């Protein structure tokens, strides 16, 4: 601790219901997953964890929200209406701060530690010393790949991670809770375990029933009574029921999960086709599917970890996914600094690209919705099934693919919200068109006619063959002689 500077600052102490999380963290718990209701002080307690930890162990600390612009608004520039100070200065007193960089949302402390407010939308582009303390705020809305990327770093340096959120349907945050809540932290018997907690408002008492009722009336005016009730249950009572608000396909995916998520062995007699979206860097999701008996089977999902198209093709070839690659027409745009296009590269890698016709986004969203209604999805109950792990990430993207909300006009816009799930949703829109093209190109073969004969009492024989059938049958018999 830096001499003469007291942390936590400004006399802060955890509220009564916050104490179990704070005490577990202080006793050495390095992994926490907290589903706390709206306005329960999730960011507040974690900013104070950063302050204390940065004085005790010199290193890099990140407070991460789903998008960088959200991080700036919610944390970096936000003012605490109770104290009148910026939220940052409630946790990090001015005498503890060596310098600040507003553009980078970066602080350096007199202890030698640094703190930065960042977005998980570009987690793989963050540079500098590897962090030893990370808060994943609004985790249910964040890109789950951020934890897959950063967890080995924290494991290596013995760092800590705190995930704080309210529920957003049954997505990756809920799946994570189902797994890690079985690995309960104990400072003696299981120091590497997790502290997990679900805290609704009727448990904390932090928000009155009257205030929640007033909020429900506001929601009802914006979204209608039914949606208002779902929002209240989600935001204040930590309910996982229902789809993400504004989700295009959340309801359809939830229905599909009831009976059409199952183990799907890949049929070797049917080609595995792919549907791509092409974004920047690693935002290039690829759905892998078969059409069997006229219906789509979603057998795999691939999210490249690099922007090297050769690597993507090599991965697909290694899996034996050598059907048609359905791609958007921007694949024909020249690569910067080169004369060839990504279409040319696919051809050079012996792939079979096919352009998806350009249609309105709304029509693509409808096609994607209709696809979910009839598709079967691979999901294995076997632990460690890599296809299932990849598919879960893709399905989370479908659940999180949602309309943009205009907070000024208090309405949803027609265009999709641009976050980690947008490209996954876009590639699914293309798949919604692609599988129908395959279905039209490969009509079902007619069943062979069953020939019947019936002997009559007068010695005659009656058959269901027509005269043309008899001629063709005799011709085939003659050809065999």
Coordinates of C-alpha atoms in Angstrom, one line a residue:
X1 CA 0.0 0.0 0.0
X2 CA 1.3 3.5 -0.9
X3 CA 2.2 5.4 2.3
X4 CA -0.4 7.9 3.6
X5 CA -3.0 6.8 1.0
X6 CA -5.9 4.7 2.4
X7 CA -7.6 2.2 0.1
X8 CA -10.5 1.7 -0.3
X9 CA -10.8 5.4 -0.6
X10 CA -13.3 7.9 0.6
X11 CA -14.4 5.7 3.5
X12 CA -15.9 3.1 1.1
X13 CA -17.1 -0.1 2.6
X14 CA -19.0 -3.0 0.9
X15 CA -22.7 -3.0 1.5
X16 CA -24.0 -5.9 3.6
X17 CA -25.0 -8.0 0.6
X18 CA -21.7 -7.2 -1.1
X19 CA -19.6 -8.5 1.7
X20 CA -19.5 -12.2 0.8
X21 CA -18.0 -11.3 -2.6
X22 CA -15.6 -8.8 -1.1
X23 CA -14.5 -11.2 1.6
X24 CA -14.0 -14.1 -0.8
X25 CA -11.9 -11.9 -3.0
X26 CA -9.8 -10.7 -0.1
X27 CA -9.2 -14.2 1.1
X28 CA -7.7 -15.2 -2.2
X29 CA -10.5 -16.2 -4.5
X30 CA -9.4 -15.3 -8.0
X31 CA -12.6 -16.1 -10.0
X32 CA -16.0 -14.6 -9.3
X33 CA -19.2 -14.7 -11.3
X34 CA -21.9 -12.3 -10.0
X35 CA -25.4 -12.0 -11.3
X36 CA -26.6 -9.0 -9.3
X37 CA -29.7 -7.0 -10.0
X38 CA -29.6 -3.6 -11.7
X39 CA -28.1 -0.8 -9.5
X40 CA -26.7 -3.3 -7.0
X41 CA -23.2 -1.7 -7.2
X42 CA -21.5 -4.2 -9.4
X43 CA -19.0 -1.8 -11.0
X44 CA -18.5 0.1 -7.7
X45 CA -17.3 -2.9 -5.8
X46 CA -15.0 -4.0 -8.7
X47 CA -13.4 -0.6 -9.1
X48 CA -12.5 -0.8 -5.4
X49 CA -11.0 -4.2 -6.0
X50 CA -8.8 -2.7 -8.7
X51 CA -7.8 0.1 -6.4
X52 CA -6.8 -2.2 -3.5
X53 CA -5.1 -4.8 -5.8
X54 CA -3.2 -2.2 -7.7
X55 CA -1.6 -1.0 -4.5
X56 CA -0.8 -4.5 -3.2
X57 CA 0.6 -6.0 -6.4
X58 CA 2.1 -3.9 -9.1
X59 CA 0.7 -4.7 -12.5
X60 CA -1.8 -4.0 -15.3
X61 CA -5.6 -3.9 -14.5
X62 CA -8.5 -3.7 -16.9
X63 CA -12.2 -2.9 -16.4
X64 CA -13.8 -4.2 -19.5
X65 CA -17.2 -3.6 -21.0
X66 CA -18.7 -5.1 -24.2
X67 CA -17.9 -2.0 -26.3
X68 CA -15.2 0.7 -25.8
X69 CA -17.8 3.5 -26.2
X70 CA -19.9 1.9 -23.5
X71 CA -16.9 1.7 -21.2
X72 CA -16.3 5.5 -21.7
X73 CA -19.8 6.4 -20.9
X74 CA -20.5 4.0 -18.0
X75 CA -17.2 4.1 -16.2
X76 CA -14.6 6.6 -17.5
X77 CA -16.8 9.8 -17.6
X78 CA -19.7 8.7 -15.4
X79 CA -20.5 10.8 -12.3
X80 CA -21.8 9.3 -9.1
X81 CA -25.0 11.2 -8.3
X82 CA -24.6 10.6 -4.6
X83 CA -21.0 11.9 -4.2
X84 CA -20.9 14.3 -7.2
X85 CA -17.5 12.8 -8.2
X86 CA -16.6 10.9 -11.2
X87 CA -17.0 7.2 -10.4
X88 CA -13.3 6.7 -11.0
X89 CA -12.3 9.2 -8.3
X90 CA -14.6 7.5 -5.8
X91 CA -12.3 4.5 -6.0
X92 CA -9.0 6.1 -7.1
X93 CA -8.3 9.3 -5.1
X94 CA -6.4 12.1 -6.9
X95 CA -3.3 11.7 -4.7
X96 CA -2.9 8.1 -5.8
X97 CA -3.0 8.9 -9.5
X98 CA 0.4 9.7 -11.2
X99 CA -1.1 10.6 -14.6
X100 CA -4.1 10.0 -16.8
X101 CA -4.6 9.7 -20.6
X102 CA -8.2 10.5 -21.5
X103 CA -8.0 9.3 -25.1
X104 CA -6.8 5.8 -24.0
X105 CA -8.9 5.8 -20.8
X106 CA -5.7 5.0 -19.0
X107 CA -4.3 5.7 -15.5
X108 CA -0.9 5.3 -14.0
X109 CA -0.7 5.1 -10.2
X110 CA 2.0 6.1 -7.8
X111 CA 2.3 2.4 -6.8
X112 CA 3.6 1.7 -10.4
X113 CA 0.4 -0.1 -11.4
X114 CA -1.7 0.9 -14.4
X115 CA -5.5 0.8 -14.9
X116 CA -7.4 1.0 -18.2
X117 CA -11.1 1.0 -19.1
X118 CA -11.4 -1.1 -22.3
X119 CA -13.9 -2.8 -24.5
X120 CA -14.1 -6.6 -25.1
X121 CA -14.9 -5.8 -28.8
X122 CA -11.2 -5.6 -29.5
X123 CA -9.7 -7.7 -26.7
X124 CA -7.2 -9.3 -29.1
X125 CA -5.8 -5.9 -30.2
X126 CA -5.1 -4.6 -26.7
X127 CA -1.4 -4.1 -26.2
X128 CA 1.0 -3.6 -23.3
X129 CA 1.8 -5.7 -20.2
X130 CA -0.5 -8.6 -19.7
X131 CA -3.2 -7.9 -17.1
X132 CA -3.3 -9.4 -13.6
X133 CA -6.7 -8.2 -12.7
X134 CA -9.7 -8.0 -15.1
X135 CA -13.4 -7.1 -14.5
X136 CA -15.7 -8.3 -17.2
X137 CA -18.7 -5.9 -16.7
X138 CA -22.0 -6.7 -18.4
X139 CA -20.6 -10.1 -19.2
X140 CA -23.8 -11.5 -20.6
X141 CA -23.5 -8.9 -23.4
X142 CA -19.8 -9.4 -24.0
X143 CA -18.0 -11.5 -26.5
X144 CA -17.3 -14.9 -24.8
X145 CA -14.2 -15.3 -26.9
X146 CA -12.6 -12.6 -24.7
X147 CA -12.3 -15.0 -21.8
X148 CA -11.1 -17.8 -23.9
X149 CA -8.3 -15.5 -25.1
X150 CA -7.4 -14.0 -21.7
X151 CA -7.9 -16.8 -19.3
X152 CA -4.5 -18.5 -20.1
X153 CA -2.8 -15.2 -19.4
X154 CA -4.4 -14.9 -16.0
X155 CA -3.7 -18.5 -15.2
X156 CA 0.0 -18.0 -16.0
X157 CA 0.5 -14.9 -13.8
X158 CA -1.9 -15.9 -11.0
X159 CA -4.2 -13.0 -11.8
X160 CA -7.9 -12.6 -10.9
X161 CA -11.0 -12.1 -12.9
X162 CA -14.4 -10.9 -11.9
X163 CA -17.5 -11.3 -14.1
X164 CA -20.4 -9.0 -13.2
X165 CA -23.7 -8.9 -15.1
X166 CA -27.5 -9.1 -15.0
X167 CA -28.9 -12.0 -17.0
X168 CA -29.6 -11.8 -20.7
X169 CA -31.6 -15.0 -21.4
X170 CA -30.0 -18.4 -21.4
X171 CA -26.8 -17.4 -23.2
X172 CA -23.0 -18.0 -22.5
X173 CA -23.2 -16.3 -19.1
X174 CA -25.8 -18.7 -17.9
X175 CA -23.9 -21.7 -19.4
X176 CA -20.8 -20.5 -17.6
X177 CA -22.7 -20.3 -14.3
X178 CA -24.0 -23.8 -14.7
X179 CA -20.5 -25.1 -15.0
X180 CA -18.4 -23.0 -12.6
X181 CA -21.0 -22.9 -9.8
X182 CA -20.2 -26.6 -9.3
X183 CA -16.6 -25.7 -8.5
X184 CA -17.2 -23.8 -5.2
X185 CA -14.4 -21.7 -3.8
X186 CA -13.1 -22.6 -0.4
X187 CA -9.9 -21.0 0.9
X188 CA -8.7 -24.3 2.4
X189 CA -10.2 -27.2 0.5
X190 CA -10.6 -25.6 -3.0
X191 CA -8.7 -22.3 -3.3
X192 CA -8.9 -22.5 -7.1
X193 CA -12.7 -22.7 -7.1
X194 CA -15.2 -20.0 -8.1
X195 CA -17.4 -17.7 -6.0
X196 CA -20.7 -17.4 -7.7
X197 CA -23.8 -15.5 -6.6
X198 CA -27.3 -14.6 -7.9
X199 CA -28.7 -11.6 -6.0
X200 CA -32.2 -10.4 -6.9
X201 CA -33.6 -7.1 -5.5
X202 CA -35.9 -8.7 -3.1
X203 CA -32.9 -10.3 -1.4
X204 CA -30.7 -7.2 -1.2
X205 CA -33.4 -4.7 -0.4
X206 CA -31.3 -2.1 -2.2
X207 CA -34.3 -1.0 -4.3
X208 CA -37.8 -0.7 -3.0
X209 CA -40.8 -2.5 -4.5
X210 CA -42.3 0.9 -5.3
X211 CA -39.3 2.0 -7.3
X212 CA -39.4 -1.3 -9.2
X213 CA -43.1 -0.8 -9.9
X214 CA -42.4 2.7 -11.3
X215 CA -39.7 1.2 -13.5
X216 CA -42.1 -1.4 -14.8
X217 CA -44.6 1.4 -15.8
X218 CA -41.7 3.0 -17.8
X219 CA -40.9 -0.3 -19.5
X220 CA -44.6 -0.9 -20.3
X221 CA -44.8 2.5 -22.1
X222 CA -41.7 1.6 -24.1
X223 CA -42.2 -2.1 -24.9
X224 CA -45.7 -3.1 -23.8
X225 CA -46.9 -5.0 -20.7
X226 CA -45.6 -8.5 -21.6
X227 CA -42.1 -7.3 -22.4
X228 CA -42.1 -5.0 -19.4
X229 CA -42.7 -7.9 -17.1
X230 CA -39.9 -9.9 -18.7
X231 CA -37.5 -6.9 -18.3
X232 CA -38.4 -6.4 -14.6
X233 CA -37.8 -10.1 -13.9
X234 CA -34.5 -10.0 -15.8
X235 CA -33.1 -6.7 -14.5
X236 CA -34.3 -6.7 -10.9
X237 CA -35.0 -10.4 -10.1
X238 CA -32.2 -12.0 -12.1
X239 CA -34.4 -14.2 -14.2
X240 CA -32.9 -16.2 -17.0
X241 CA -36.2 -16.8 -18.6
X242 CA -37.0 -15.3 -22.0
X243 CA -34.8 -14.2 -24.9
X244 CA -32.5 -11.1 -25.0
X245 CA -34.5 -7.9 -25.4
X246 CA -34.4 -6.9 -29.0
X247 CA -33.1 -10.2 -30.2
X248 CA -34.1 -11.1 -33.7
X249 CA -34.1 -14.9 -33.2
X250 CA -33.8 -15.6 -29.5
X251 CA -37.3 -17.0 -29.2
X252 CA -36.8 -19.3 -32.2
X253 CA -33.5 -20.6 -30.9
X254 CA -35.0 -21.3 -27.4
X255 CA -37.7 -23.4 -29.1
X256 CA -35.1 -25.2 -31.2
X257 CA -33.1 -26.1 -28.1
X258 CA -36.0 -28.1 -26.7
X259 CA -35.8 -30.9 -29.3
X260 CA -33.6 -30.0 -32.3
X261 CA -30.2 -29.7 -30.5
X262 CA -28.8 -33.2 -30.6
X263 CA -25.7 -35.2 -31.5
X264 CA -25.3 -35.1 -35.3
X265 CA -22.7 -37.4 -36.9
X266 CA -21.5 -36.0 -40.2
X267 CA -23.0 -38.0 -43.1
X268 CA -20.0 -38.8 -45.3
X269 CA -22.2 -39.3 -48.3
X270 CA -23.4 -35.7 -48.2
X271 CA -21.1 -32.7 -48.7
X272 CA -20.6 -30.2 -45.9
X273 CA -21.2 -26.7 -47.3
X274 CA -20.3 -23.4 -45.6
X275 CA -21.9 -20.0 -45.3
X276 CA -19.5 -17.1 -44.6
X277 CA -19.5 -13.5 -43.6
X278 CA -16.5 -11.4 -44.3
X279 CA -15.6 -8.7 -41.8
X280 CA -12.4 -7.2 -40.6
X281 CA -9.6 -9.1 -38.9
X282 CA -11.1 -12.2 -37.2
X283 CA -14.7 -11.2 -37.6
X284 CA -15.3 -13.8 -40.3
X285 CA -17.6 -16.5 -38.9
X286 CA -18.3 -19.6 -41.0
X287 CA -21.3 -21.9 -40.5
X288 CA -20.9 -25.5 -41.7
X289 CA -24.0 -27.4 -42.8
X290 CA -25.5 -30.4 -44.7
X291 CA -28.8 -30.7 -46.3
X292 CA -30.2 -34.2 -45.6
X293 CA -33.6 -35.4 -46.9
X294 CA -34.3 -31.8 -47.8
X295 CA -33.7 -30.3 -44.4
X296 CA -30.7 -28.4 -43.0
X297 CA -28.3 -29.9 -40.4
X298 CA -25.9 -27.4 -38.8
X299 CA -22.9 -29.6 -38.0
X300 CA -20.2 -27.1 -37.1
X301 CA -19.2 -23.5 -36.6
X302 CA -15.8 -21.9 -37.2
X303 CA -14.6 -18.6 -36.0
X304 CA -11.1 -18.0 -37.4
X305 CA -8.5 -16.7 -34.9
X306 CA -6.5 -14.9 -37.6
X307 CA -7.1 -12.9 -40.8
X308 CA -5.2 -15.4 -42.9
X309 CA -7.6 -16.8 -45.5
X310 CA -5.1 -19.6 -46.2
X311 CA -5.5 -20.8 -42.6
X312 CA -9.3 -20.8 -42.9
X313 CA -9.2 -22.9 -46.0
X314 CA -6.7 -25.3 -44.5
X315 CA -8.9 -25.8 -41.5
X316 CA -12.0 -26.5 -43.6
X317 CA -10.0 -28.9 -45.8
X318 CA -8.7 -30.7 -42.7
X319 CA -12.2 -31.3 -41.5
X320 CA -13.3 -32.6 -44.9
X321 CA -15.7 -29.7 -45.4
X322 CA -15.4 -29.5 -49.1
X323 CA -18.9 -28.6 -50.3
X324 CA -19.9 -25.2 -51.7
X325 CA -18.7 -22.0 -49.9
X326 CA -21.5 -19.5 -49.9
X327 CA -20.0 -16.0 -49.7
X328 CA -21.2 -12.4 -49.9
X329 CA -20.3 -10.4 -53.0
X330 CA -17.7 -8.2 -51.2
X331 CA -15.4 -11.2 -51.6
X332 CA -14.8 -9.8 -55.1
X333 CA -13.3 -6.6 -53.7
X334 CA -9.5 -6.4 -54.4
X335 CA -7.3 -7.0 -51.4
X336 CA -5.4 -3.9 -50.4
X337 CA -2.0 -3.8 -52.0
X338 CA -2.6 -6.9 -54.2
X339 CA -4.1 -7.6 -57.6
X340 CA -6.1 -10.6 -56.6
X341 CA -9.3 -11.0 -54.6
X342 CA -10.3 -13.3 -51.8
X343 CA -12.4 -15.1 -54.5
X344 CA -9.2 -15.8 -56.4
X345 CA -7.6 -17.1 -53.2
X346 CA -10.5 -19.5 -52.5
X347 CA -10.2 -20.8 -56.1
X348 CA -6.5 -21.3 -55.7
X349 CA -7.1 -23.3 -52.5
X350 CA -9.4 -25.7 -54.5
X351 CA -12.5 -24.3 -52.7
X352 CA -15.9 -24.0 -54.5
X353 CA -17.1 -20.4 -53.8
X354 CA -20.6 -19.3 -54.8
X355 CA -22.0 -15.8 -54.4
X356 CA -25.0 -15.2 -52.3
X357 CA -27.4 -12.9 -54.0
X358 CA -27.7 -9.5 -52.3
X359 CA -31.1 -8.9 -50.6
X360 CA -32.4 -6.5 -48.0
X361 CA -31.2 -7.1 -44.5
X362 CA -34.8 -7.5 -43.3
X363 CA -35.4 -10.2 -45.9
X364 CA -32.2 -12.0 -44.8
X365 CA -33.3 -11.8 -41.2
X366 CA -36.6 -13.4 -42.2
X367 CA -34.7 -16.2 -44.0
X368 CA -32.6 -16.7 -41.0
X369 CA -35.6 -17.0 -38.8
X370 CA -37.3 -19.5 -41.1
X371 CA -34.1 -21.6 -41.1
X372 CA -34.0 -21.8 -37.3
X373 CA -37.5 -23.2 -37.4
X374 CA -36.5 -26.2 -39.4
X375 CA -32.8 -26.7 -38.7
X376 CA -31.2 -29.4 -36.5
X377 CA -28.1 -28.3 -34.6
X378 CA -25.2 -30.4 -33.4
X379 CA -24.8 -30.6 -29.6
X380 CA -23.1 -33.5 -27.9
X381 CA -23.4 -34.4 -24.2
X382 CA -19.9 -35.8 -24.3
X383 CA -17.5 -33.7 -22.4
X384 CA -14.7 -32.1 -24.5
X385 CA -16.6 -32.4 -27.8
X386 CA -14.8 -29.6 -29.8
X387 CA -17.6 -29.3 -32.4
X388 CA -20.1 -28.6 -29.6
X389 CA -17.8 -26.0 -28.1
X390 CA -17.5 -24.2 -31.4
X391 CA -21.3 -24.6 -32.0
X392 CA -22.1 -23.1 -28.6
X393 CA -20.2 -19.9 -29.5
X394 CA -22.1 -19.7 -32.8
X395 CA -25.5 -20.2 -31.1
X396 CA -24.6 -17.6 -28.5
X397 CA -24.1 -15.2 -31.4
X398 CA -27.6 -16.1 -32.8
X399 CA -29.1 -15.4 -29.4
X400 CA -27.3 -12.1 -29.0
X401 CA -27.9 -10.8 -32.6
X402 CA -30.3 -8.0 -31.9
X403 CA -31.7 -4.7 -33.1
X404 CA -30.0 -1.4 -32.2
X405 CA -31.7 0.7 -29.6
X406 CA -32.0 4.4 -30.0
X407 CA -31.9 5.8 -26.5
X408 CA -32.8 9.3 -27.5
X409 CA -35.9 8.3 -29.4
X410 CA -36.6 5.3 -27.1
X411 CA -37.2 2.9 -29.9
X412 CA -35.5 0.0 -31.7
X413 CA -34.0 0.8 -35.1
X414 CA -34.3 -1.4 -38.1
X415 CA -30.5 -2.2 -38.3
X416 CA -28.6 -4.8 -36.3
X417 CA -26.5 -3.7 -33.3
X418 CA -22.9 -3.7 -34.2
X419 CA -21.1 -5.9 -31.7
X420 CA -19.4 -9.3 -31.6
X421 CA -22.6 -11.1 -32.6
X422 CA -23.4 -9.1 -35.7
X423 CA -21.1 -11.0 -38.1
X424 CA -22.4 -14.3 -36.7
X425 CA -25.9 -13.2 -37.4
X426 CA -25.0 -12.0 -40.9
X427 CA -23.4 -15.3 -41.9
X428 CA -26.6 -17.0 -40.6
X429 CA -28.7 -14.8 -42.8
X430 CA -26.6 -16.0 -45.8
X431 CA -27.0 -19.6 -44.7
X432 CA -30.8 -19.0 -44.6
X433 CA -30.6 -18.3 -48.4
X434 CA -27.9 -20.9 -49.2
X435 CA -29.5 -24.1 -47.9
X436 CA -32.6 -23.4 -50.1
X437 CA -30.4 -23.1 -53.1
X438 CA -29.1 -26.6 -52.4
X439 CA -32.6 -27.9 -51.8
X440 CA -33.7 -26.6 -55.2
X441 CA -30.7 -28.0 -56.9
X442 CA -31.0 -31.5 -55.4
X443 CA -34.7 -32.5 -55.6
X444 CA -35.6 -35.8 -54.0
X445 CA -35.3 -38.8 -56.2
X446 CA -38.7 -40.5 -57.0
X447 CA -39.3 -43.8 -55.2
X448 CA -39.1 -46.9 -57.4
X449 CA -42.5 -48.2 -58.4
X450 CA -43.5 -51.4 -56.7
X451 CA -44.7 -53.9 -59.4
X452 CA -47.7 -56.1 -58.5
X453 CA -49.4 -59.0 -60.3
X454 CA -52.7 -60.6 -59.5
X455 CA -53.9 -64.0 -61.0
X456 CA -57.6 -64.2 -61.8
X457 CA -59.8 -67.3 -61.7
X458 CA -60.1 -67.3 -65.5
X459 CA -56.3 -67.6 -65.8
X460 CA -55.6 -64.0 -66.7
X461 CA -53.1 -61.8 -64.9
X462 CA -53.7 -58.2 -63.8
X463 CA -50.8 -55.9 -63.2
X464 CA -50.3 -52.2 -62.1
X465 CA -47.9 -51.7 -65.0
X466 CA -48.9 -49.3 -67.8
X467 CA -48.2 -50.2 -71.5
X468 CA -45.2 -47.8 -71.4
X469 CA -43.9 -49.5 -68.2
X470 CA -44.2 -52.9 -70.0
X471 CA -42.3 -51.6 -73.0
X472 CA -39.4 -50.2 -70.9
X473 CA -39.3 -53.4 -68.7
X474 CA -39.0 -55.6 -71.8
X475 CA -36.4 -53.3 -73.3
X476 CA -34.2 -53.6 -70.1
X477 CA -34.7 -57.4 -70.1
X478 CA -33.6 -57.6 -73.7
X479 CA -30.5 -55.5 -73.0
X480 CA -29.4 -57.9 -70.3
X481 CA -29.5 -61.0 -72.6

